[in-house]
Amino acid sequence: MKPTFMGASTKQGYAIAARSREIVRSLINEKTKDLTAEERSIVERIVHSTADPEYADITRMSNDFVLRTLEAVSQGKDILTDISMVKSGINKYIGDVKCYINNEKTIEIAGNTEITRAAAAMEVAASEGFDGVVVIGNAPTALWKVMELVENRSMNVSAVIGVPVGFVGAAESKKALEETSIPNLITQGPKGGTPVAVAAINSLINISRNKR
Amino acid sequence: MKPTFMGASTKQGYAIAARSREIVRSLINEKTKDLTAEERSIVERIVHSTADPEYADITRMSNDFVLRTLEAVSQGKDILTDISMVKSGINKYIGDVKCYINNEKTIEIAGNTEITRAAAAMEVAASEGFDGVVVIGNAPTALWKVMELVENRSMNVSAVIGVPVGFVGAAESKKALEETSIPNLITQGPKGGTPVAVAAINSLINISRNKR
């Protein structure tokens, strides 16, 4: 597999990514000084992907998040995303990346109940025996559903990257996740989204690959 | 086709999207008061998607951007994206959404030259006779390449959504696009990215659909 650096795979791409990483470091160095090298690397990639240094203030990792995610990812356990956009940003993973948002059962459940398709997709994943890392970049409703399924022992998760975005329910869902015993990465407040989710999981995939 | 509102397609989804739109309006009302109704709607959707009201300050549309994009989109002209993640966020479009980042010719060009794959992908699109709306959510190098191809009359574009993100070259590429005669939407400074690009084009697709 061709080596990549922060998503870049050409000479020009590497040069841009390397210069960007330097700038990011200079912007968030002080804010990340108490993090481990791996945590700092994850936060740097999130700031690189969003060009928004505020993510160094609001990104939080709990319950051995890095350790648990690296264990799962190094074993090639499944990754589950809430929406297709997050799935399509995850690259060079040795395992499967799953997304049930357009699954027939998901559409049927969402049509017959009051829940969103993103939440219904989590039920479908659980019913198919999902076991791995959940990556939620968009929908608070999906994150609430994952917490409910884990609480009910209906779903096995190694870790949850929970960074839904928005002014309605996102902050509350992330705060709730942080208070569970699930290994998790969240962003405090309304901010988050696909690039944050993708940066976090790709960073961990990359760390895992470099350890082999 | 099932009606949607800001990407939501279920009752719970609609309620969240509607409440979010209200909050977004209250946050950016003053900043967007000089925009047309359509421009305001685009900016609202960008802020909704990022939970970042700063986008109301930095989003700029020039050269009859809304008019030209709506003309193209209502005719179902092709949409070209720089990366797969942007493509996978564009939904319910009557035309084709193209992305050449993983195309064989793209990989060959990027391998043989110094340019990035995202830039090479724009060359491949031009060589295949692309004519439509270009949506760049990630790579400044792709945006520079589109400007070069248009300047050389090697590519026909109706409009360009140019919102690459990052601390290296993104701001400069967007400033350059704004100074061309190409109908364009940009975000000033380093911020931008996939959700911004997707929100802008989906908003225009939605406006076009509601006019029919």
Short mmCIF file of C-alpha atoms in Angstrom, two decimals:
data_model
loop_
_atom_site.label_atom_id
_atom_site.label_comp_id
_atom_site.label_asym_id
_atom_site.label_seq_id
_atom_site.Cartn_x
_atom_site.Cartn_y
_atom_site.Cartn_z
CA MET A 1 0.00 0.00 0.00
CA LYS A 2 1.40 3.37 -0.98
CA PRO A 3 2.40 5.45 2.04
CA THR A 4 0.32 8.55 2.71
CA PHE A 5 0.69 11.49 5.03
CA MET A 6 -2.50 13.17 6.22
CA GLY A 7 -4.30 11.96 3.10
CA ALA A 8 -1.64 13.13 0.64
CA SER A 9 -0.10 10.68 -1.84
CA THR A 10 1.92 12.86 -4.25
CA LYS A 11 5.06 14.93 -3.80
CA GLN A 12 3.15 18.22 -3.99
CA GLY A 13 0.52 16.80 -1.67
CA TYR A 14 3.13 15.78 0.92
CA ALA A 15 4.74 19.22 0.85
CA ILE A 16 1.39 20.94 1.48
CA ALA A 17 0.45 18.51 4.26
CA ALA A 18 3.83 18.88 5.97
CA ARG A 19 3.74 22.69 5.88
CA SER A 20 0.13 22.62 7.12
CA ARG A 21 1.07 20.37 10.02
CA GLU A 22 3.80 22.86 11.05
CA ILE A 23 1.33 25.74 11.02
CA VAL A 24 -1.25 23.72 12.94
CA ARG A 25 1.36 22.84 15.58
CA SER A 26 2.35 26.46 16.04
CA LEU A 27 -1.32 27.42 16.46
CA ILE A 28 -2.29 24.78 19.02
CA ASN A 29 1.02 23.86 20.67
CA GLU A 30 0.17 25.47 23.99
CA LYS A 31 -3.35 24.05 24.10
CA THR A 32 -2.23 20.46 23.49
CA LYS A 33 0.83 20.30 25.72
CA ASP A 34 -0.85 18.06 28.30
CA LEU A 35 -1.95 15.46 25.74
CA THR A 36 -0.12 12.25 24.87
CA ALA A 37 1.73 12.18 21.54
CA GLU A 38 -1.08 10.13 20.01
CA GLU A 39 -3.83 12.38 21.31
CA ARG A 40 -1.94 15.42 20.04
CA SER A 41 -1.60 13.83 16.62
CA ILE A 42 -5.37 13.26 16.45
CA VAL A 43 -6.16 16.84 17.47
CA GLU A 44 -3.64 18.20 14.96
CA ARG A 45 -5.27 16.29 12.17
CA ILE A 46 -8.72 17.58 13.16
CA VAL A 47 -7.44 21.17 13.12
CA HIS A 48 -5.66 20.53 9.80
CA SER A 49 -8.92 19.24 8.29
CA THR A 50 -11.12 22.08 9.50
CA ALA A 51 -8.64 24.99 9.58
CA ASP A 52 -10.31 25.75 12.88
CA PRO A 53 -7.96 25.88 15.91
CA GLU A 54 -10.97 25.96 18.24
CA TYR A 55 -11.08 22.18 17.88
CA ALA A 56 -7.98 22.02 20.10
CA ASP A 57 -10.12 23.50 22.90
CA ILE A 58 -13.23 21.38 22.42
CA THR A 59 -11.94 17.92 21.48
CA ARG A 60 -12.07 15.49 24.42
CA MET A 61 -11.08 11.84 24.71
CA SER A 62 -12.18 9.62 27.61
CA ASN A 63 -12.06 6.08 28.95
CA ASP A 64 -8.86 4.92 27.24
CA PHE A 65 -10.25 6.04 23.91
CA VAL A 66 -6.93 5.88 22.02
CA LEU A 67 -5.94 2.52 23.46
CA ARG A 68 -9.33 0.89 22.82
CA THR A 69 -9.66 2.28 19.31
CA LEU A 70 -6.13 1.22 18.36
CA GLU A 71 -6.82 -2.29 19.65
CA ALA A 72 -9.96 -2.53 17.51
CA VAL A 73 -8.48 -0.93 14.42
CA SER A 74 -5.29 -3.02 14.53
CA GLN A 75 -7.49 -6.14 14.54
CA GLY A 76 -9.43 -4.83 11.55
CA LYS A 77 -12.71 -4.74 13.45
CA ASP A 78 -15.65 -3.15 11.62
CA ILE A 79 -16.12 0.60 11.55
CA LEU A 80 -19.72 1.85 11.45
CA THR A 81 -20.57 5.37 10.24
CA ASP A 82 -23.83 7.28 10.49
CA ILE A 83 -23.80 8.73 6.98
CA SER A 84 -22.24 7.86 3.61
CA MET A 85 -20.16 11.03 3.55
CA VAL A 86 -18.23 9.90 6.64
CA LYS A 87 -17.78 6.42 5.18
CA SER A 88 -16.37 7.76 1.94
CA GLY A 89 -13.74 9.76 3.79
CA ILE A 90 -12.27 6.73 5.56
CA ASN A 91 -9.48 5.26 3.51
CA LYS A 92 -6.84 2.58 3.55
CA TYR A 93 -8.50 0.59 6.31
CA ILE A 94 -7.76 -3.13 6.56
CA GLY A 95 -11.27 -3.91 7.84
CA ASP A 96 -14.80 -3.10 6.63
CA VAL A 97 -16.42 0.32 6.87
CA LYS A 98 -20.18 -0.05 7.13
CA CYS A 99 -23.03 2.41 6.75
CA TYR A 100 -26.70 1.43 6.80
CA ILE A 101 -28.29 4.83 6.09
CA ASN A 102 -29.52 3.71 2.65
CA ASN A 103 -30.27 0.13 3.71
CA GLU A 104 -33.79 -1.13 2.93
CA LYS A 105 -34.44 -2.17 6.54
CA THR A 106 -33.32 1.25 7.74
CA ILE A 107 -35.74 3.02 5.42
CA GLU A 108 -38.54 0.67 6.51
CA ILE A 109 -37.89 1.26 10.23
CA ALA A 110 -37.68 5.03 9.78
CA GLY A 111 -40.89 4.97 7.71
CA ASN A 112 -42.80 2.99 10.34
CA THR A 113 -41.61 4.84 13.43
CA GLU A 114 -40.80 8.35 14.53
CA ILE A 115 -37.03 7.89 14.52
CA THR A 116 -34.57 9.30 11.99
CA ARG A 117 -32.92 7.18 9.34
CA ALA A 118 -29.55 7.75 11.02
CA ALA A 119 -30.92 6.27 14.26
CA ALA A 120 -32.68 3.42 12.46
CA ALA A 121 -29.37 2.61 10.74
CA MET A 122 -27.78 1.99 14.16
CA GLU A 123 -30.55 -0.48 15.02
CA VAL A 124 -29.95 -2.32 11.78
CA ALA A 125 -26.20 -2.48 12.47
CA ALA A 126 -26.87 -3.89 15.94
CA SER A 127 -29.30 -6.47 14.57
CA GLU A 128 -26.57 -7.62 12.17
CA GLY A 129 -24.18 -8.20 15.06
CA PHE A 130 -21.96 -5.15 14.70
CA ASP A 131 -18.80 -5.19 16.84
CA GLY A 132 -16.25 -2.42 16.43
CA VAL A 133 -15.75 1.34 16.33
CA VAL A 134 -18.71 3.66 15.74
CA VAL A 135 -18.07 6.98 13.99
CA ILE A 136 -20.90 9.52 14.15
CA GLY A 137 -20.19 12.73 12.22
CA ASN A 138 -23.63 14.09 11.69
CA ALA A 139 -26.67 12.88 13.57
CA PRO A 140 -27.24 13.31 17.33
CA THR A 141 -30.15 10.89 16.96
CA ALA A 142 -27.73 8.18 15.83
CA LEU A 143 -25.49 8.84 18.80
CA TRP A 144 -28.39 8.64 21.28
CA LYS A 145 -29.43 5.37 19.66
CA VAL A 146 -25.91 3.89 20.01
CA MET A 147 -25.84 4.80 23.71
CA GLU A 148 -29.25 3.16 24.18
CA LEU A 149 -28.19 0.00 22.31
CA VAL A 150 -24.98 -0.30 24.34
CA GLU A 151 -26.86 0.32 27.59
CA ASN A 152 -29.32 -2.47 26.64
CA ARG A 153 -26.43 -4.75 25.67
CA SER A 154 -27.81 -4.89 22.14
CA MET A 155 -24.61 -3.59 20.55
CA ASN A 156 -20.89 -4.21 21.10
CA VAL A 157 -18.70 -1.17 20.64
CA SER A 158 -14.96 -0.85 21.20
CA ALA A 159 -15.13 2.94 21.08
CA VAL A 160 -17.34 5.74 19.76
CA ILE A 161 -16.20 8.84 17.90
CA GLY A 162 -19.22 11.04 18.56
CA VAL A 163 -18.96 14.40 16.85
CA PRO A 164 -22.42 15.25 15.53
CA VAL A 165 -22.79 18.85 14.49
CA GLY A 166 -25.60 21.34 14.94
CA PHE A 167 -27.53 23.64 17.18
CA VAL A 168 -30.27 21.13 18.06
CA GLY A 169 -29.31 18.25 20.28
CA ALA A 170 -25.73 17.75 19.16
CA ALA A 171 -24.03 19.24 22.24
CA GLU A 172 -26.34 17.36 24.61
CA SER A 173 -25.76 14.02 22.88
CA LYS A 174 -21.98 14.46 23.06
CA LYS A 175 -22.08 15.46 26.72
CA ALA A 176 -24.13 12.34 27.44
CA LEU A 177 -21.63 10.15 25.58
CA GLU A 178 -18.74 11.64 27.54
CA GLU A 179 -20.52 10.67 30.77
CA THR A 180 -20.89 7.00 29.80
CA SER A 181 -18.17 4.41 30.33
CA ILE A 182 -17.77 3.96 26.57
CA PRO A 183 -14.31 4.89 25.29
CA ASN A 184 -15.10 8.07 23.35
CA LEU A 185 -13.92 11.12 21.47
CA ILE A 186 -16.26 14.11 21.40
CA THR A 187 -16.25 17.82 20.56
CA GLN A 188 -17.91 20.01 23.16
CA GLY A 189 -20.70 22.30 21.96
CA PRO A 190 -22.46 22.48 18.58
CA LYS A 191 -19.37 22.13 16.39
CA GLY A 192 -18.27 18.85 14.81
CA GLY A 193 -19.16 17.11 11.57
CA THR A 194 -17.88 14.88 8.83
CA PRO A 195 -14.33 16.26 8.50
CA VAL A 196 -13.81 16.00 12.27
CA ALA A 197 -15.07 12.41 12.36
CA VAL A 198 -13.01 11.42 9.35
CA ALA A 199 -9.85 13.15 10.62
CA ALA A 200 -10.13 11.37 13.98
CA ILE A 201 -10.61 7.86 12.64
CA ASN A 202 -8.08 8.24 9.80
CA SER A 203 -5.54 9.51 12.30
CA LEU A 204 -6.05 6.39 14.44
CA ILE A 205 -5.89 4.10 11.41
CA ASN A 206 -2.62 5.79 10.48
CA ILE A 207 -1.16 5.47 13.99
CA SER A 208 -2.11 1.79 14.01
CA ARG A 209 -0.47 1.22 10.61
CA ASN A 210 2.74 2.93 11.70
CA LYS A 211 2.95 0.70 14.75
CA ARG A 212 2.97 -2.48 12.72
CA MET B 1 -38.98 11.75 -5.12
CA LYS B 2 -39.67 12.10 -1.42
CA PRO B 3 -39.53 15.72 -0.25
CA THR B 4 -36.66 16.65 2.03
CA PHE B 5 -35.81 19.67 4.11
CA MET B 6 -32.12 20.38 4.68
CA GLY B 7 -31.35 16.71 4.19
CA ALA B 8 -34.02 15.42 6.57
CA SER B 9 -36.57 12.89 5.37
CA THR B 10 -38.37 11.73 8.53
CA LYS B 11 -40.76 13.50 10.90
CA GLN B 12 -38.14 13.72 13.66
CA GLY B 13 -35.55 14.80 11.12
CA TYR B 14 -37.79 17.61 9.83
CA ALA B 15 -38.44 18.89 13.34
CA ILE B 16 -34.72 19.06 14.13
CA ALA B 17 -33.92 20.75 10.82
CA ALA B 18 -36.69 23.32 11.26
CA ARG B 19 -35.63 24.21 14.79
CA SER B 20 -32.01 24.41 13.67
CA ARG B 21 -32.93 26.76 10.82
CA GLU B 22 -34.67 29.06 13.33
CA ILE B 23 -31.57 29.15 15.55
CA VAL B 24 -29.29 29.75 12.58
CA ARG B 25 -31.50 32.64 11.40
CA SER B 26 -31.42 34.26 14.81
CA LEU B 27 -27.60 33.98 14.88
CA ILE B 28 -26.89 35.41 11.43
CA ASN B 29 -29.94 37.55 10.67
CA GLU B 30 -28.10 40.84 10.94
CA LYS B 31 -25.10 39.65 8.93
CA THR B 32 -27.20 38.42 6.02
CA LYS B 33 -29.71 41.24 5.74
CA ASP B 34 -28.23 42.61 2.51
CA LEU B 35 -28.33 39.26 0.71
CA THR B 36 -31.06 38.07 -1.65
CA ALA B 37 -33.46 35.44 -0.30
CA GLU B 38 -31.62 32.75 -2.25
CA GLU B 39 -28.17 33.84 -1.10
CA ARG B 40 -29.43 33.96 2.49
CA SER B 41 -30.82 30.46 2.17
CA ILE B 42 -27.43 29.16 0.96
CA VAL B 43 -25.55 30.84 3.81
CA GLU B 44 -28.09 29.53 6.36
CA ARG B 45 -27.55 26.00 5.14
CA ILE B 46 -23.76 26.37 5.38
CA VAL B 47 -24.05 27.61 8.97
CA HIS B 48 -26.55 24.84 9.76
CA SER B 49 -24.08 22.24 8.43
CA THR B 50 -21.03 23.54 10.27
CA ALA B 51 -22.61 25.03 13.42
CA ASP B 52 -20.20 27.87 12.77
CA PRO B 53 -21.82 31.32 12.38
CA GLU B 54 -18.49 32.73 11.12
CA TYR B 55 -19.45 31.37 7.70
CA ALA B 56 -22.00 34.19 7.44
CA ASP B 57 -19.06 36.63 7.53
CA ILE B 58 -16.75 34.82 5.13
CA THR B 59 -19.05 33.35 2.44
CA ARG B 60 -18.99 35.40 -0.77
CA MET B 61 -20.84 34.95 -4.07
CA SER B 62 -19.80 36.78 -7.24
CA ASN B 63 -20.58 37.12 -10.96
CA ASP B 64 -24.24 36.07 -10.88
CA PHE B 65 -23.28 32.90 -9.04
CA VAL B 66 -26.81 31.96 -7.95
CA LEU B 67 -28.36 32.66 -11.35
CA ARG B 68 -25.70 30.75 -13.31
CA THR B 69 -25.67 27.79 -10.96
CA LEU B 70 -29.46 27.53 -10.96
CA GLU B 71 -29.50 27.62 -14.77
CA ALA B 72 -27.00 24.76 -14.90
CA VAL B 73 -28.58 22.71 -12.15
CA SER B 74 -32.12 23.09 -13.51
CA GLN B 75 -30.85 21.68 -16.83
CA GLY B 76 -29.24 18.75 -15.03
CA LYS B 77 -25.75 19.68 -16.20
CA ASP B 78 -22.90 17.65 -14.70
CA ILE B 79 -21.49 18.46 -11.29
CA LEU B 80 -17.76 17.77 -10.77
CA THR B 81 -16.29 17.35 -7.29
CA ASP B 82 -12.65 17.25 -6.22
CA ILE B 83 -12.99 14.37 -3.74
CA SER B 84 -15.32 11.41 -3.18
CA MET B 85 -16.49 12.75 0.18
CA VAL B 86 -18.02 15.81 -1.49
CA LYS B 87 -19.62 13.65 -4.17
CA SER B 88 -21.22 11.36 -1.62
CA GLY B 89 -22.85 14.31 0.15
CA ILE B 90 -24.68 15.53 -2.96
CA ASN B 91 -28.07 13.94 -3.12
CA LYS B 92 -31.26 13.95 -5.11
CA TYR B 93 -29.71 15.55 -8.16
CA ILE B 94 -31.33 15.01 -11.56
CA GLY B 95 -27.95 15.05 -13.34
CA ASP B 96 -24.65 13.25 -12.88
CA VAL B 97 -22.17 13.95 -10.11
CA LYS B 98 -18.64 13.12 -11.25
CA CYS B 99 -15.38 12.68 -9.39
CA TYR B 100 -12.14 11.50 -11.02
CA ILE B 101 -9.89 11.35 -7.95
CA ASN B 102 -9.68 7.54 -8.12
CA ASN B 103 -9.71 7.39 -11.91
CA GLU B 104 -6.84 5.43 -13.52
CA LYS B 105 -5.81 8.31 -15.77
CA THR B 106 -5.75 10.63 -12.75
CA ILE B 107 -3.44 8.32 -10.83
CA GLU B 108 -1.20 7.98 -13.89
CA ILE B 109 -0.94 11.76 -14.42
CA ALA B 110 -0.26 12.41 -10.74
CA GLY B 111 2.36 9.63 -10.75
CA ASN B 112 4.16 11.06 -13.79
CA THR B 113 4.10 14.73 -12.84
CA GLU B 114 4.47 16.90 -9.78
CA ILE B 115 0.77 17.74 -9.47
CA THR B 116 -1.66 16.39 -6.86
CA ARG B 117 -4.29 13.80 -7.68
CA ALA B 118 -7.01 16.38 -7.04
CA ALA B 119 -5.48 18.64 -9.71
CA ALA B 120 -4.91 15.76 -12.11
CA ALA B 121 -8.58 14.81 -11.70
CA MET B 122 -9.60 18.22 -13.04
CA GLU B 123 -7.44 17.65 -16.15
CA VAL B 124 -9.11 14.30 -16.71
CA ALA B 125 -12.58 15.87 -16.36
CA ALA B 126 -11.65 18.57 -18.89
CA SER B 127 -10.28 15.97 -21.32
CA GLU B 128 -13.61 14.14 -21.09
CA GLY B 129 -15.48 17.30 -22.11
CA PHE B 130 -16.86 18.34 -18.73
CA ASP B 131 -19.45 21.13 -18.84
CA GLY B 132 -21.23 22.14 -15.65
CA VAL B 133 -20.74 23.19 -12.05
CA VAL B 134 -17.44 22.48 -10.27
CA VAL B 135 -17.51 21.90 -6.51
CA ILE B 136 -14.14 21.99 -4.73
CA GLY B 137 -14.36 21.24 -1.01
CA ASN B 138 -10.84 20.21 -0.24
CA ALA B 139 -7.91 20.86 -2.54
CA PRO B 140 -6.54 24.30 -3.43
CA THR B 141 -4.49 22.57 -6.14
CA ALA B 142 -7.71 21.42 -7.83
CA LEU B 143 -9.09 24.95 -7.71
CA TRP B 144 -5.93 26.45 -9.25
CA LYS B 145 -6.11 23.81 -11.98
CA VAL B 146 -9.75 24.64 -12.79
CA MET B 147 -8.88 28.34 -13.11
CA GLU B 148 -5.98 27.45 -15.42
CA LEU B 149 -8.16 25.17 -17.58
CA VAL B 150 -10.90 27.80 -17.86
CA GLU B 151 -8.34 30.49 -18.68
CA ASN B 152 -6.92 28.25 -21.45
CA ARG B 153 -10.43 27.50 -22.70
CA SER B 154 -9.84 23.82 -22.00
CA MET B 155 -12.81 23.51 -19.65
CA ASN B 156 -16.39 24.82 -19.69
CA VAL B 157 -17.78 25.76 -16.32
CA SER B 158 -21.12 27.34 -15.47
CA ALA B 159 -19.99 28.19 -11.96
CA VAL B 160 -17.43 27.13 -9.36
CA ILE B 161 -18.05 26.53 -5.68
CA GLY B 162 -14.50 26.93 -4.41
CA VAL B 163 -14.20 26.30 -0.69
CA PRO B 164 -10.95 24.40 -0.14
CA VAL B 165 -9.87 24.29 3.46
CA GLY B 166 -6.49 24.65 5.10
CA PHE B 167 -3.63 26.83 6.16
CA VAL B 168 -1.52 26.28 3.03
CA GLY B 169 -2.74 27.84 -0.19
CA ALA B 170 -6.49 27.58 0.41
CA ALA B 171 -7.12 31.28 1.13
CA GLU B 172 -4.97 32.38 -1.81
CA SER B 173 -6.72 30.03 -4.25
CA LYS B 174 -10.14 31.30 -3.18
CA LYS B 175 -9.10 34.95 -3.45
CA ALA B 176 -7.83 34.26 -6.97
CA LEU B 177 -11.12 32.59 -7.93
CA GLU B 178 -13.09 35.55 -6.62
CA GLU B 179 -11.05 37.84 -8.87
CA THR B 180 -11.83 35.87 -12.06
CA SER B 181 -14.98 36.39 -14.12
CA ILE B 182 -16.18 32.86 -13.26
CA PRO B 183 -19.47 32.82 -11.32
CA ASN B 184 -18.27 31.66 -7.91
CA LEU B 185 -18.94 31.04 -4.25
CA ILE B 186 -15.97 31.15 -1.89
CA THR B 187 -15.17 31.36 1.82
CA GLN B 188 -12.53 33.92 2.71
CA GLY B 189 -9.52 32.68 4.71
CA PRO B 190 -8.46 29.14 5.59
CA LYS B 191 -11.90 27.80 6.56
CA GLY B 192 -14.11 25.77 4.23
CA GLY B 193 -14.33 22.08 3.47
CA THR B 194 -16.63 19.26 2.51
CA PRO B 195 -19.70 20.25 4.58
CA VAL B 196 -19.53 23.81 3.23
CA ALA B 197 -19.25 22.63 -0.36
CA VAL B 198 -22.03 20.10 0.07
CA ALA B 199 -24.34 22.55 1.85
CA ALA B 200 -23.90 25.12 -0.91
CA ILE B 201 -24.60 22.81 -3.84
CA ASN B 202 -27.44 20.95 -2.10
CA SER B 203 -29.05 24.27 -1.23
CA LEU B 204 -28.97 25.30 -4.90
CA ILE B 205 -30.29 21.91 -6.03
CA ASN B 206 -33.12 22.36 -3.54
CA ILE B 207 -33.92 25.91 -4.67
CA SER B 208 -33.97 24.69 -8.27
CA ARG B 209 -36.34 21.84 -7.40
CA ASN B 210 -38.72 24.13 -5.54
CA LYS B 211 -38.93 26.45 -8.55
CA ARG B 212 -40.17 23.70 -10.86
#
